[in-house]
XYZ file of C-alpha atoms in Angstrom:
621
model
C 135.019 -107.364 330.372
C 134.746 -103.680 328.857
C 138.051 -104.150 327.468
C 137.454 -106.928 325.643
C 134.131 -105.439 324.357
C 136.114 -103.114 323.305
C 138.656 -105.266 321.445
C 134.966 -107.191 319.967
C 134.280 -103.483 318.087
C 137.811 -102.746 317.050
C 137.675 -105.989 315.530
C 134.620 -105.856 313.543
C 135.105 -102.398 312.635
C 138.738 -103.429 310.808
C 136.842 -106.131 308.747
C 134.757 -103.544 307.699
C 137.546 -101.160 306.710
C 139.010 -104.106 305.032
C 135.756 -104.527 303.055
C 135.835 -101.116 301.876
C 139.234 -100.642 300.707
C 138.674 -104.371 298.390
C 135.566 -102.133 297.100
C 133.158 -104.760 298.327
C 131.368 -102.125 300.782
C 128.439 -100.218 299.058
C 127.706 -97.014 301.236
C 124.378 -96.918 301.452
C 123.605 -94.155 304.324
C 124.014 -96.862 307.448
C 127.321 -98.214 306.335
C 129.612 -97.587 309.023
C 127.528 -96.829 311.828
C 123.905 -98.517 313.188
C 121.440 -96.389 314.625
C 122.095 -94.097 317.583
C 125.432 -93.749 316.932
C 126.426 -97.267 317.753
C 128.850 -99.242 316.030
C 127.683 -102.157 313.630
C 129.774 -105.550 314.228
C 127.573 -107.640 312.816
C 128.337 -110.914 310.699
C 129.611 -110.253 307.284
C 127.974 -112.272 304.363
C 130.541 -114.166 302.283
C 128.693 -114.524 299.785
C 127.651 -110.137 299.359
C 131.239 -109.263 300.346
C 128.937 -106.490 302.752
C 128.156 -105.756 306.064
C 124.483 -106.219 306.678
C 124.233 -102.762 308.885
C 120.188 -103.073 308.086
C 120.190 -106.651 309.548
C 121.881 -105.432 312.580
C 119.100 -102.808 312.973
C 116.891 -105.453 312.956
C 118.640 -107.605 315.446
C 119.060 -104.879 318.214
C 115.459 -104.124 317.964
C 115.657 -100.366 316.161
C 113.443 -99.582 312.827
C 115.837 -98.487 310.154
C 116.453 -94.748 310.575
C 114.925 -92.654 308.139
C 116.341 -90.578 305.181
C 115.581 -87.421 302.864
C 113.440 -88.581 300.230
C 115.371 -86.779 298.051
C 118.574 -84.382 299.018
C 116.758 -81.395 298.265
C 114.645 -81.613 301.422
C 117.834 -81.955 303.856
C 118.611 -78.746 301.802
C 115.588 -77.371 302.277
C 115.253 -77.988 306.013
C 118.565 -76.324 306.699
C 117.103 -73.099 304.736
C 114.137 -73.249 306.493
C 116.232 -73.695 309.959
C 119.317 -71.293 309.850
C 117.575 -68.278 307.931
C 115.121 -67.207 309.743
C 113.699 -63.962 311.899
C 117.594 -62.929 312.640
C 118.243 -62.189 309.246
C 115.486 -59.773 308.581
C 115.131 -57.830 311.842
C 118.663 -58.058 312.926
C 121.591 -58.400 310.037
C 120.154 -55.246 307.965
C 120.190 -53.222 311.345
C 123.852 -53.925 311.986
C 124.636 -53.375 308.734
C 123.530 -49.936 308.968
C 124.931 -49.301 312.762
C 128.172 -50.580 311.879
C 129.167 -48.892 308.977
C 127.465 -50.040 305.807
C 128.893 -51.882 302.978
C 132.031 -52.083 305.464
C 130.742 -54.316 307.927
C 130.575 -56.948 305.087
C 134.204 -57.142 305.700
C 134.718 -58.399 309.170
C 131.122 -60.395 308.658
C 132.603 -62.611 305.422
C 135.781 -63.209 307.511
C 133.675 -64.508 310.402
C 131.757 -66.310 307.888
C 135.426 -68.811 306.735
C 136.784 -68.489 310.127
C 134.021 -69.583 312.124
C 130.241 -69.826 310.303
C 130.918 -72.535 307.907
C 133.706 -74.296 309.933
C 131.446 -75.172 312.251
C 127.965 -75.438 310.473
C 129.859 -78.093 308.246
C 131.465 -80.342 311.544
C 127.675 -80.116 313.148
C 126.391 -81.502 309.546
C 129.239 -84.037 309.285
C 129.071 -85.213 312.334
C 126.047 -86.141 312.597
C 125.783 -87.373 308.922
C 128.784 -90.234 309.953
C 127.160 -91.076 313.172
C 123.321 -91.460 312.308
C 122.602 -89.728 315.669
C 121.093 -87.012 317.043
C 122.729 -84.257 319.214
C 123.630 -86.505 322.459
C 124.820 -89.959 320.598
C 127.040 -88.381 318.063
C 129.157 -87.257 321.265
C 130.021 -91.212 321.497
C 132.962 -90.277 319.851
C 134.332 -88.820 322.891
C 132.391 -90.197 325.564
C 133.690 -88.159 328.377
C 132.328 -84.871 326.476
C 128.928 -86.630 325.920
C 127.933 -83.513 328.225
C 128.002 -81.150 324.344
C 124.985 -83.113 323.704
C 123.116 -82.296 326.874
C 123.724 -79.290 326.324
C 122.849 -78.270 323.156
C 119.580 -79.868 324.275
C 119.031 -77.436 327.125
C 119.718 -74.640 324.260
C 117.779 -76.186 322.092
C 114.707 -76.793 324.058
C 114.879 -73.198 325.683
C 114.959 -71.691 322.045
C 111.542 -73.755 321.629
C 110.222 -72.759 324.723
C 110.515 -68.599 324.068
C 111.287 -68.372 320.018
C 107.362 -69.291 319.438
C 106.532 -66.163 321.306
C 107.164 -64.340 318.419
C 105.472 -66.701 316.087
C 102.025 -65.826 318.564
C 102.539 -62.380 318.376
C 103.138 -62.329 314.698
C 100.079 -64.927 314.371
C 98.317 -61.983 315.995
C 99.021 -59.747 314.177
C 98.532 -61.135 310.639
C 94.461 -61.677 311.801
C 94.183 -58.140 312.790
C 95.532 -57.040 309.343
C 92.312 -58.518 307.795
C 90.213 -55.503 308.707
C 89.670 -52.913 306.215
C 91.170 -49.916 308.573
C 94.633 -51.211 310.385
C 93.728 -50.998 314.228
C 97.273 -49.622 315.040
C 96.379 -46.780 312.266
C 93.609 -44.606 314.444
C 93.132 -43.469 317.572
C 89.795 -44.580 318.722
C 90.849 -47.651 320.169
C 90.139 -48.353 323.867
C 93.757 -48.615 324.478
C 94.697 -45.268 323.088
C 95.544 -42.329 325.454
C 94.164 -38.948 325.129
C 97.566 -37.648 323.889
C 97.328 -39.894 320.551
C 97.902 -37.846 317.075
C 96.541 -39.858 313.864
C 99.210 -36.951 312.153
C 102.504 -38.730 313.367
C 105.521 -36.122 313.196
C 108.210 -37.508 315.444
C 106.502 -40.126 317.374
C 105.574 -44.264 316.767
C 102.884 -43.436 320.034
C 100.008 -44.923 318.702
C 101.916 -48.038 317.121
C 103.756 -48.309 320.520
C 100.507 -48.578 322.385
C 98.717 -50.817 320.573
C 102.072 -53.660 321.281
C 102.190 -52.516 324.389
C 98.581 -51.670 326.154
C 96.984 -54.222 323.767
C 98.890 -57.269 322.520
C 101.170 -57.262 325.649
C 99.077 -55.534 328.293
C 102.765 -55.114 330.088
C 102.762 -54.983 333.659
C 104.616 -52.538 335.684
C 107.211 -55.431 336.398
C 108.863 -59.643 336.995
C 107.114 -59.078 339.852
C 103.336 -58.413 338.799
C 102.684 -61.387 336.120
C 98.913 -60.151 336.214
C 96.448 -62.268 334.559
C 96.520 -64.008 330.737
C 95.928 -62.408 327.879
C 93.691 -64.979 326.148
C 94.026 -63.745 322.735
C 97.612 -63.919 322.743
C 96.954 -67.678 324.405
C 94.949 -68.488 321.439
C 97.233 -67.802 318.764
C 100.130 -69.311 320.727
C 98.221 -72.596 321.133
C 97.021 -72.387 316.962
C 101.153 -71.870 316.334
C 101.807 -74.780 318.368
C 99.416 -77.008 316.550
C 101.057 -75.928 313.598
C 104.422 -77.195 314.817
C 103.033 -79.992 315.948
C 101.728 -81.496 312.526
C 104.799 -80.262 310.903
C 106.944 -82.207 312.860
C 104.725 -85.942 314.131
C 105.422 -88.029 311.157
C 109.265 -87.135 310.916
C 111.682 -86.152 308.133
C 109.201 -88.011 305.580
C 106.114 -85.250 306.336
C 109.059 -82.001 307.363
C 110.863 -82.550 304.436
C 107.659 -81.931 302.123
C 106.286 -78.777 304.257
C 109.555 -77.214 303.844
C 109.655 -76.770 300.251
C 106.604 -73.797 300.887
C 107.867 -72.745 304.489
C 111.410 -71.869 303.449
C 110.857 -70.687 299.711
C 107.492 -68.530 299.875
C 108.862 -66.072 302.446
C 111.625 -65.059 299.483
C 108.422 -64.336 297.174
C 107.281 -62.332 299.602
C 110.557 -60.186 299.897
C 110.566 -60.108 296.237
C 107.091 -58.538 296.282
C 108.267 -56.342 299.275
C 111.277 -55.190 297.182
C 109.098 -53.955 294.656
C 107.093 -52.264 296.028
C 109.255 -50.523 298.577
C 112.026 -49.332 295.760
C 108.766 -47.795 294.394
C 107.985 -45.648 297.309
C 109.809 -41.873 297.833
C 112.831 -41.879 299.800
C 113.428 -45.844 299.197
C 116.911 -44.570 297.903
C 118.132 -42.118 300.613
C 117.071 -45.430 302.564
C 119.487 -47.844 300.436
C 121.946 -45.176 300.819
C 121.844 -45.481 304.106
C 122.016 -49.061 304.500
C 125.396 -49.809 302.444
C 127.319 -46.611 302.406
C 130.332 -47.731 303.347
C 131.831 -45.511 307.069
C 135.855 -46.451 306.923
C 136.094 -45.117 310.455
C 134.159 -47.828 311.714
C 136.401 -51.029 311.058
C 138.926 -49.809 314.214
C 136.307 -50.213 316.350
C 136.041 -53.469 318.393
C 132.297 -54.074 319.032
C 131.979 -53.707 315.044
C 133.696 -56.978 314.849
C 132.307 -58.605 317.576
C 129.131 -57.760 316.319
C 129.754 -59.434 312.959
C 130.828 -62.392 314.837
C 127.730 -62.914 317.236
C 125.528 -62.412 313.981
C 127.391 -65.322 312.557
C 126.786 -67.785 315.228
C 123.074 -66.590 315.973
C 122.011 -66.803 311.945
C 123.823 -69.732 311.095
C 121.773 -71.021 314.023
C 125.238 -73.323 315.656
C 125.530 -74.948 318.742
C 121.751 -76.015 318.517
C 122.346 -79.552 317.943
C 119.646 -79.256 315.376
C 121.701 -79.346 312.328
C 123.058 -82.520 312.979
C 120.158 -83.960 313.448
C 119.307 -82.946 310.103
C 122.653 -84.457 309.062
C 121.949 -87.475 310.498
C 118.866 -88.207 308.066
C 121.139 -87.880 305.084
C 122.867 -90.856 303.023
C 126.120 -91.634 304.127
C 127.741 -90.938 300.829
C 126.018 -87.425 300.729
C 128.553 -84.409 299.971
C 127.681 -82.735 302.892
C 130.940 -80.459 302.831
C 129.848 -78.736 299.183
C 125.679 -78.629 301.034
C 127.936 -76.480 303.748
C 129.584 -73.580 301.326
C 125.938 -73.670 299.526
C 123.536 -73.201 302.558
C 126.256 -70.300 304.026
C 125.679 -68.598 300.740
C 121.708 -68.619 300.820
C 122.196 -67.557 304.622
C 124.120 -65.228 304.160
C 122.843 -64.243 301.019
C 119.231 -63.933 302.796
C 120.455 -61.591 305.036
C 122.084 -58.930 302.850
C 119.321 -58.983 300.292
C 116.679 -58.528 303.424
C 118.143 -54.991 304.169
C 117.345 -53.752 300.906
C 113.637 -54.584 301.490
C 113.944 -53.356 305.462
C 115.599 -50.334 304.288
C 113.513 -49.103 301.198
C 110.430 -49.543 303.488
C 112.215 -46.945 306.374
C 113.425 -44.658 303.782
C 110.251 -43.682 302.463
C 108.793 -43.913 306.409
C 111.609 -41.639 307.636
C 110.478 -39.331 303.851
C 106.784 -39.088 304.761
C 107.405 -37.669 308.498
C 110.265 -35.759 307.101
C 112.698 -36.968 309.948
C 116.374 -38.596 309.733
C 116.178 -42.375 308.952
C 118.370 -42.909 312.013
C 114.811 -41.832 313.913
C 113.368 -44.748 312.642
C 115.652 -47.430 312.511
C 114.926 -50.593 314.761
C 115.713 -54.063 314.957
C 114.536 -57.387 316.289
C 110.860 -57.299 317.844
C 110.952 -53.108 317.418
C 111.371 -53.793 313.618
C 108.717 -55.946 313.430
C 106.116 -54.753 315.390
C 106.957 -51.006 315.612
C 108.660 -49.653 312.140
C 107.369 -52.052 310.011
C 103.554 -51.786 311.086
C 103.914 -48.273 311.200
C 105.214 -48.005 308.044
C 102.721 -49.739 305.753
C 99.849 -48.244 307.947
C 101.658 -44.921 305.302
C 100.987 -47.285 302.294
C 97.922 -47.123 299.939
C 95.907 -50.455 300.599
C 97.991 -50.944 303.878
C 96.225 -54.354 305.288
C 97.412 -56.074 302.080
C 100.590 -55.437 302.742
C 100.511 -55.742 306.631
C 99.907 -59.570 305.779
C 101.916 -59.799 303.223
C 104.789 -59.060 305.695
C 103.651 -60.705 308.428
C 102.891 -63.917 306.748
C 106.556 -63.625 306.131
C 107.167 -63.389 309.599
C 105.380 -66.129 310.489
C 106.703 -68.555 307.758
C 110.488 -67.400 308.517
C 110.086 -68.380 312.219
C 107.539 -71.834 311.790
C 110.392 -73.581 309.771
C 112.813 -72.704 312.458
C 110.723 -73.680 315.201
C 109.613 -77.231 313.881
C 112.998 -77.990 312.863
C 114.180 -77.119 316.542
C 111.508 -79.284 317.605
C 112.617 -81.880 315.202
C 116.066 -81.586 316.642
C 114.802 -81.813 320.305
C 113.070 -84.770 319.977
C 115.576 -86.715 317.876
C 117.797 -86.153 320.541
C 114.967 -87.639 322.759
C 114.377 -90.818 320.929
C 118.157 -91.728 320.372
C 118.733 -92.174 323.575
C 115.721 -94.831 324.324
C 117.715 -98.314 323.329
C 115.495 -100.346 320.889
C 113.952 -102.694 323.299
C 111.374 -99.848 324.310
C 110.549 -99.096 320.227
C 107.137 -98.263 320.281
C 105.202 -98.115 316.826
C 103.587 -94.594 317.958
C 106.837 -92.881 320.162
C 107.346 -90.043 317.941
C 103.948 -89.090 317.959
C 104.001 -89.120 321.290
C 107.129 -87.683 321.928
C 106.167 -84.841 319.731
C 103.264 -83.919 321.899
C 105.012 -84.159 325.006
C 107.765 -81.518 323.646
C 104.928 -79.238 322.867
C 102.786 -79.555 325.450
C 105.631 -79.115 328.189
C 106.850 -75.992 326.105
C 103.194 -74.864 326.111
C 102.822 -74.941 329.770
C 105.778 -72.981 330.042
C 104.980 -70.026 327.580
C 101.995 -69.521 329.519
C 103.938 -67.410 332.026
C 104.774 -65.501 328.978
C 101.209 -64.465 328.078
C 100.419 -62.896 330.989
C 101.054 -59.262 332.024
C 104.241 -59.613 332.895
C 105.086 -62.254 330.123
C 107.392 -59.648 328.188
C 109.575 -59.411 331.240
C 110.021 -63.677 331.285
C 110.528 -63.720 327.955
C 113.609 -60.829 327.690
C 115.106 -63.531 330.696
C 115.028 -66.067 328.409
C 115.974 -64.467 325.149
C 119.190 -62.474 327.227
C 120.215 -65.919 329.278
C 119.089 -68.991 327.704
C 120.263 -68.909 324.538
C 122.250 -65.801 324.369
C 125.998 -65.053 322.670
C 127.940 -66.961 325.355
C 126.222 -69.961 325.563
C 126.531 -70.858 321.696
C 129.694 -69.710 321.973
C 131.209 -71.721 325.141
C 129.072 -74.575 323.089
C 130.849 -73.942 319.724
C 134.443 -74.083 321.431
C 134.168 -77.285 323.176
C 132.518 -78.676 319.897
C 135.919 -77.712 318.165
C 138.228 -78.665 320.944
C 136.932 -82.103 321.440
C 136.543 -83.025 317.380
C 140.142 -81.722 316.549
C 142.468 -82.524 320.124
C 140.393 -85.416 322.025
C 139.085 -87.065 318.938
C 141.260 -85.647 316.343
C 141.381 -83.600 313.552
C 143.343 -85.928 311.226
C 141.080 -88.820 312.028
C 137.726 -86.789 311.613
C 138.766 -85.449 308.397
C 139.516 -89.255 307.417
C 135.684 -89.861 308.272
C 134.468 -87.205 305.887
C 137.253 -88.734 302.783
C 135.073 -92.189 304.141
C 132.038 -90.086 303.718
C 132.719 -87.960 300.194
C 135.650 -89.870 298.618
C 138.002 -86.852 298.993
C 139.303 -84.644 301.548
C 138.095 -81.170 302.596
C 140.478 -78.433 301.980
C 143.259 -78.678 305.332
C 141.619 -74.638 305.753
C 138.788 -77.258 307.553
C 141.626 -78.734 310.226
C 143.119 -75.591 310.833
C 139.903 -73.717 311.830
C 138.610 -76.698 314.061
C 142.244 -77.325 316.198
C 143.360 -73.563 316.390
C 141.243 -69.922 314.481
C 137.838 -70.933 315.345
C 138.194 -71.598 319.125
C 140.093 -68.614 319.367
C 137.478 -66.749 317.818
C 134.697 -68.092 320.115
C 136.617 -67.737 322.977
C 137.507 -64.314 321.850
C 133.968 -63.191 321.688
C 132.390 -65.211 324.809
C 135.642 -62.876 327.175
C 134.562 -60.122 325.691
C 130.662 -60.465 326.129
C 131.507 -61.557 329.610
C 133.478 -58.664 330.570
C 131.017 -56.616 328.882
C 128.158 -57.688 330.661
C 125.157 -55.268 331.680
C 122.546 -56.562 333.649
C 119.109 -56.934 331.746
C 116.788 -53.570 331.822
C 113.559 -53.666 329.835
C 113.553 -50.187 327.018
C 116.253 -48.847 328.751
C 113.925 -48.403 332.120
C 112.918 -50.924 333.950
C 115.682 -52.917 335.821
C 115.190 -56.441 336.939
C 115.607 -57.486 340.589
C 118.489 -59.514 342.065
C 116.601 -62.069 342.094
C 115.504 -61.896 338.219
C 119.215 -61.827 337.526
C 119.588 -65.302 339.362
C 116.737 -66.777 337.473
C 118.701 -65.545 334.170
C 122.009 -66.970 334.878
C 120.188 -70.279 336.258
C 119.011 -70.272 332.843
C 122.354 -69.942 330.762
C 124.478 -71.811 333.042
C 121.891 -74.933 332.876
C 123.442 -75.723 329.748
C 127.159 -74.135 329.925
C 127.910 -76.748 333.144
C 126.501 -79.639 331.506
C 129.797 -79.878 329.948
C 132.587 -79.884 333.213
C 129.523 -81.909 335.350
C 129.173 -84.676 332.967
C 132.873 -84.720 332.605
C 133.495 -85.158 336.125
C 130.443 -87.031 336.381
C 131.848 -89.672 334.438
C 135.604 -89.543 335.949
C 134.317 -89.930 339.199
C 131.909 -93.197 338.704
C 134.422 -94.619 336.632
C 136.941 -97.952 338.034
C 140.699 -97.412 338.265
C 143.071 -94.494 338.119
C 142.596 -91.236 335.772
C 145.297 -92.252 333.348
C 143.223 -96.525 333.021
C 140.281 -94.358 332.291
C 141.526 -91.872 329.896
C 142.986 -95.181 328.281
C 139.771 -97.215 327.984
C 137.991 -94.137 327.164
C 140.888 -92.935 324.372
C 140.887 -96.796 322.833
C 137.209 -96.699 322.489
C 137.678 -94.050 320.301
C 140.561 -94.796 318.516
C 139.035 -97.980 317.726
C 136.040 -96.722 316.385
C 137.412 -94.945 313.523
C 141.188 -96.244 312.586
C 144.196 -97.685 313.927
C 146.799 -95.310 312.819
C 146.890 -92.630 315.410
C 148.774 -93.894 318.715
C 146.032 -94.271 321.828
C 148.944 -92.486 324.158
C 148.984 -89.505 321.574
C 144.974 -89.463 322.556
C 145.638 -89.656 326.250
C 147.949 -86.389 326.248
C 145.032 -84.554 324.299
C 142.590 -85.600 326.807
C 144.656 -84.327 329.524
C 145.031 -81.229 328.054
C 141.621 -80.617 327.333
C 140.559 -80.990 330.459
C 143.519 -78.985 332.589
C 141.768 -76.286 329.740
C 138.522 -76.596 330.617
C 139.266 -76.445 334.468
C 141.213 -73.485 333.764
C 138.275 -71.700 332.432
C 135.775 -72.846 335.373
């Protein structure tokens, strides 16, 4: 029976590869594939010389899945997505640490070896399949345990990433008063040792985060009670999300013309002003003065690496579920070298505004810049506060910055969430189509992640969310996610054939540079990186102090290895359940793919990749 369904799709698909090559098939962004990733067979009209893929829709049950109103907004909502907090707080930092202008050297080569490789196959992939992050894995059905996956990342970056939206939130409000509150020291959380005359010190700017937005217990173990301010501003960010994301690409694609374009005004402005202030270029300096010494040193390049797969935001599943909104004729492989260069791009131009700001900070206390260099969260709620509390007219330019903030990290929140739920919805057959199920998935997503991030507005919230910003999604999940993306597109489904898809797709080929990254450089980078992080590993301490318990270090690696064994348990999930011997269901399971996409590659030569994929991947467990 399940062969000869299989024989049924093989069948229709080769009239509709027939229909193509007599020029009779008009790609109109559901041409090869119905919704969910599912293959159209539907009748054939004599008379059109097309395949009716819209009629098929119909048929099964499923509306007809949406598309950009215009291209733009698929281009927008990847801008929005992939450049976000990371490349302010984080890229200029590294830049600095690691040398200067010469880290730019190992960071482009991770950008062609492993960046756009892979941001490209996530695009392309789910561009061909019209699915979301768990159906487009139908190409290699034993592997369908990538999508899972990337779900559990996906949803865990949702769950903590809005964190810093809240805190952010907070603090733009509190820059509407006419004296900064992190400025003086007659607050109620000050200590009697607090100077308004800072020499060598960030004490009264450290207090405020930490005795009055956090309230920070003394550990995991003492959550103490809510902070309801903090509660309030999460719940506003969440709303936010919320009507960004309830009508769909139709509603996102709009909003994200002002979310992912107005925080680059803002820079602009920030530029300005900060190249204007004394000691902005002793700060420059700083930033891209080129240290030779520093490209012998290993973490320098597996820095640059890690920065790559954290801004380019891969292994998220979100990105193909913005792919899988576009046309099916839509040159997705140029959108790919275009949306690394504004990344990228983003990034190097931020340090120039991070780094005229310090300059002049480390100028007015009269200390070394190194003294007041930070990144992530330390950046922006530490330096940069600190810093404008220095300017003339400081609250204008405390909101300035941190309605930045908050704009960099709302479009990559509600496009995670858009992610997430597509996911969600693709796998509910069209029989249960419900007019008002995104709506109501939506709310679900948020309320569910809501419930959660109340443990992280508590006392001891900071401490939760460090678990889940160190295990959940962390360097060695995306990575372990990126390599098995790689390994299953180019040896169990092919490289050849997947590159044929994207000719089908663009009406040419990529450059081979494409093949070769995906079958043998860029697993061997990820797996390069993940060994190293792995046999680098320090457990998790909190500013260098506090150490988590044992049993805080479970909790973490609960966390990460949710989603890296989604991959070997679905695998043998699926071996196990299935009838017949291993090699029968490797056969079934390499003819349903081979039959999906061409005829030309042998199913046998599929079967020996399969094997070897997996002796791999139970090498590595």
């Amino acid at each position: 029976m399940e062969k000869s369904s299989l024989d049924a799709d093989c069948c229709a698909l080769n009239t509709v590869l027939v229909e193509e090559k007599r020029g009779h098939l008009i790609p109109n962004g559901n041409a090869h594939q119905g919704v969910n990733g599912t293959l159209n067979g539907g009748p054939i009209s004599a008379a059109a010389g097309a395949v009716s893929a819209a009629g098929a829709e119909k048929r099964q049950g499923f509306p007809e899945r949406e598309t950009w109103t215009r291209q733009m907004d698929f281009m927008m909502s990847c801008v929005g997505f992939a450049v976000g907090l990371g490349n302010v707080w984080r890229f200029p930092y590294l830049c600095y640490k690691n040398g200067g202008g010469v880290f730019l050297i190992p960071y482009v080569l991770f950008i062609f070896l492993g960046g756009i490789p892979i941001f490209f196959l996530e695009i392309a992939l789910g561009q061909f399949m019209k699915a979301g992050s768990i159906n487009v894995w139908n190409i290699a059905p034993l592997f369908k345990g990538l999508g899972y996956a990337s779900m559990v990342i996906v949803f865990f970056c949702n769950t903590y990433y809005i964190m810093v939206l809240a805190w952010g939130f907070y603090y733009l409000i509190k820059s509407f008063n006419s004296t900064l509150p992190w400025s003086t020291c007659d607050n109620p959380w000050n200590t009697e040792n607090c100077i308004e005359i800072f020499l060598l010190s960030f004490m009264n700017v450290i207090l405020h985060l930490r005795n009055k937005v956090l309230n920070i217990s003394d550990g995991l173990d003492e959550p103490g009670v809510i902070n309801w301010e903090l509660m309030l501003c999460l719940m506003a960010v969440w709303v936010m999300v919320y009507f960004c994301v309830w009508k769909g690409v139709k509603s996102t694609g709009k909003i994200v013309y002002f979310t992912a374009t107005f925080p680059y005004v803002v820079l602009i402005i920030l530029l300005v002003r900060g190249v204007t202030l004394p000691g902005a270029y002793d700060g420059i300096l700083y930033y891209v003065k080129p240290d030779w010494s520093k490209l012998g040193e290993a973490q320098v390049w597996i820095d640059a690496g890690t920065q790559i797969f954290f801004s380019y935001a891969i292994g998220l599943g979100a990105l193909t579920a913005l792919g899988s909104y576009n046309r099916f004729n839509n040159d997705c492989y140029k959108d790919a070298f275009v949306l690394a260069l504004i990344n990228s791009g983003t990034s190097f131009f931020s340090g120039f505004v991070v780094f005229s700001i310090l300059g002049f900070m480390a100028s007015e206390q009269g200390v070394d810049i190194s003294k007041v260099a930070e990144s992530g969260p330390g950046l922006a709620f530490i330096a940069y506060p600190k810093a404008v509390s220095l300017m003339p007219v400081a609250p204008v330019w405390a909101a300035l910055f941190f309605v930045m903030l908050l704009l960099l990290g709302l479009d990559s929140q509600f496009v995670g969430v858009e992610g997430f739920v597509t996911g969600i919805l693709d796998l509910f057959p069209g029989k249960y189509y419900m007019r008002y199920q995104r709506e109501i998935a939506v709310a679900i997503c948020c309320l569910l992640c809501f419930i959660i991030d109340l443990s992280m507005v508590t006392q001891g919230g900071m401490y939760v969310f460090q678990l889940f910003d160190y295990y959940s999604a962390s360097g060695m999940t995306l990575l372990w996610q990126a390599f098995w993306e790689c390994v299953v597109v180019a040896w169990v489904y092919g490289a050849d054939r997947f590159m044929d898809d994207i000719a089908r797709m663009i009406g040419y080929r990529p450059f081979p540079w494409m093949k070769w990254c995906w079958s043998f450089i860029t697993p061997c980078v990820c797996m390069g990186i993940f060994l190293f992080h792995l046999l680098n590993y320090k457990p998790l301490t909190y500013n260098n102090v506090y150490v988590y318990p044992w049993w805080g270090e479970v909790i973490g690696w609960c966390l990460a290895l949710s989603s890296m064994l989604c991959i070997p348990v679905s695998l043998v999930y699926k071996l196990s359940g299935a009838k017949g011997t291993f090699r029968e269901v490797c056969t079934i399971s390499s003819y349903s793919n081979h039959c999906s996409i061409s005829q030309h590659i042998r199913g046998v030569e599929s079967i020996e990749r399969l094997y070897c994929v997996v002796f791999v991947l139970f090498i590595l467990l």
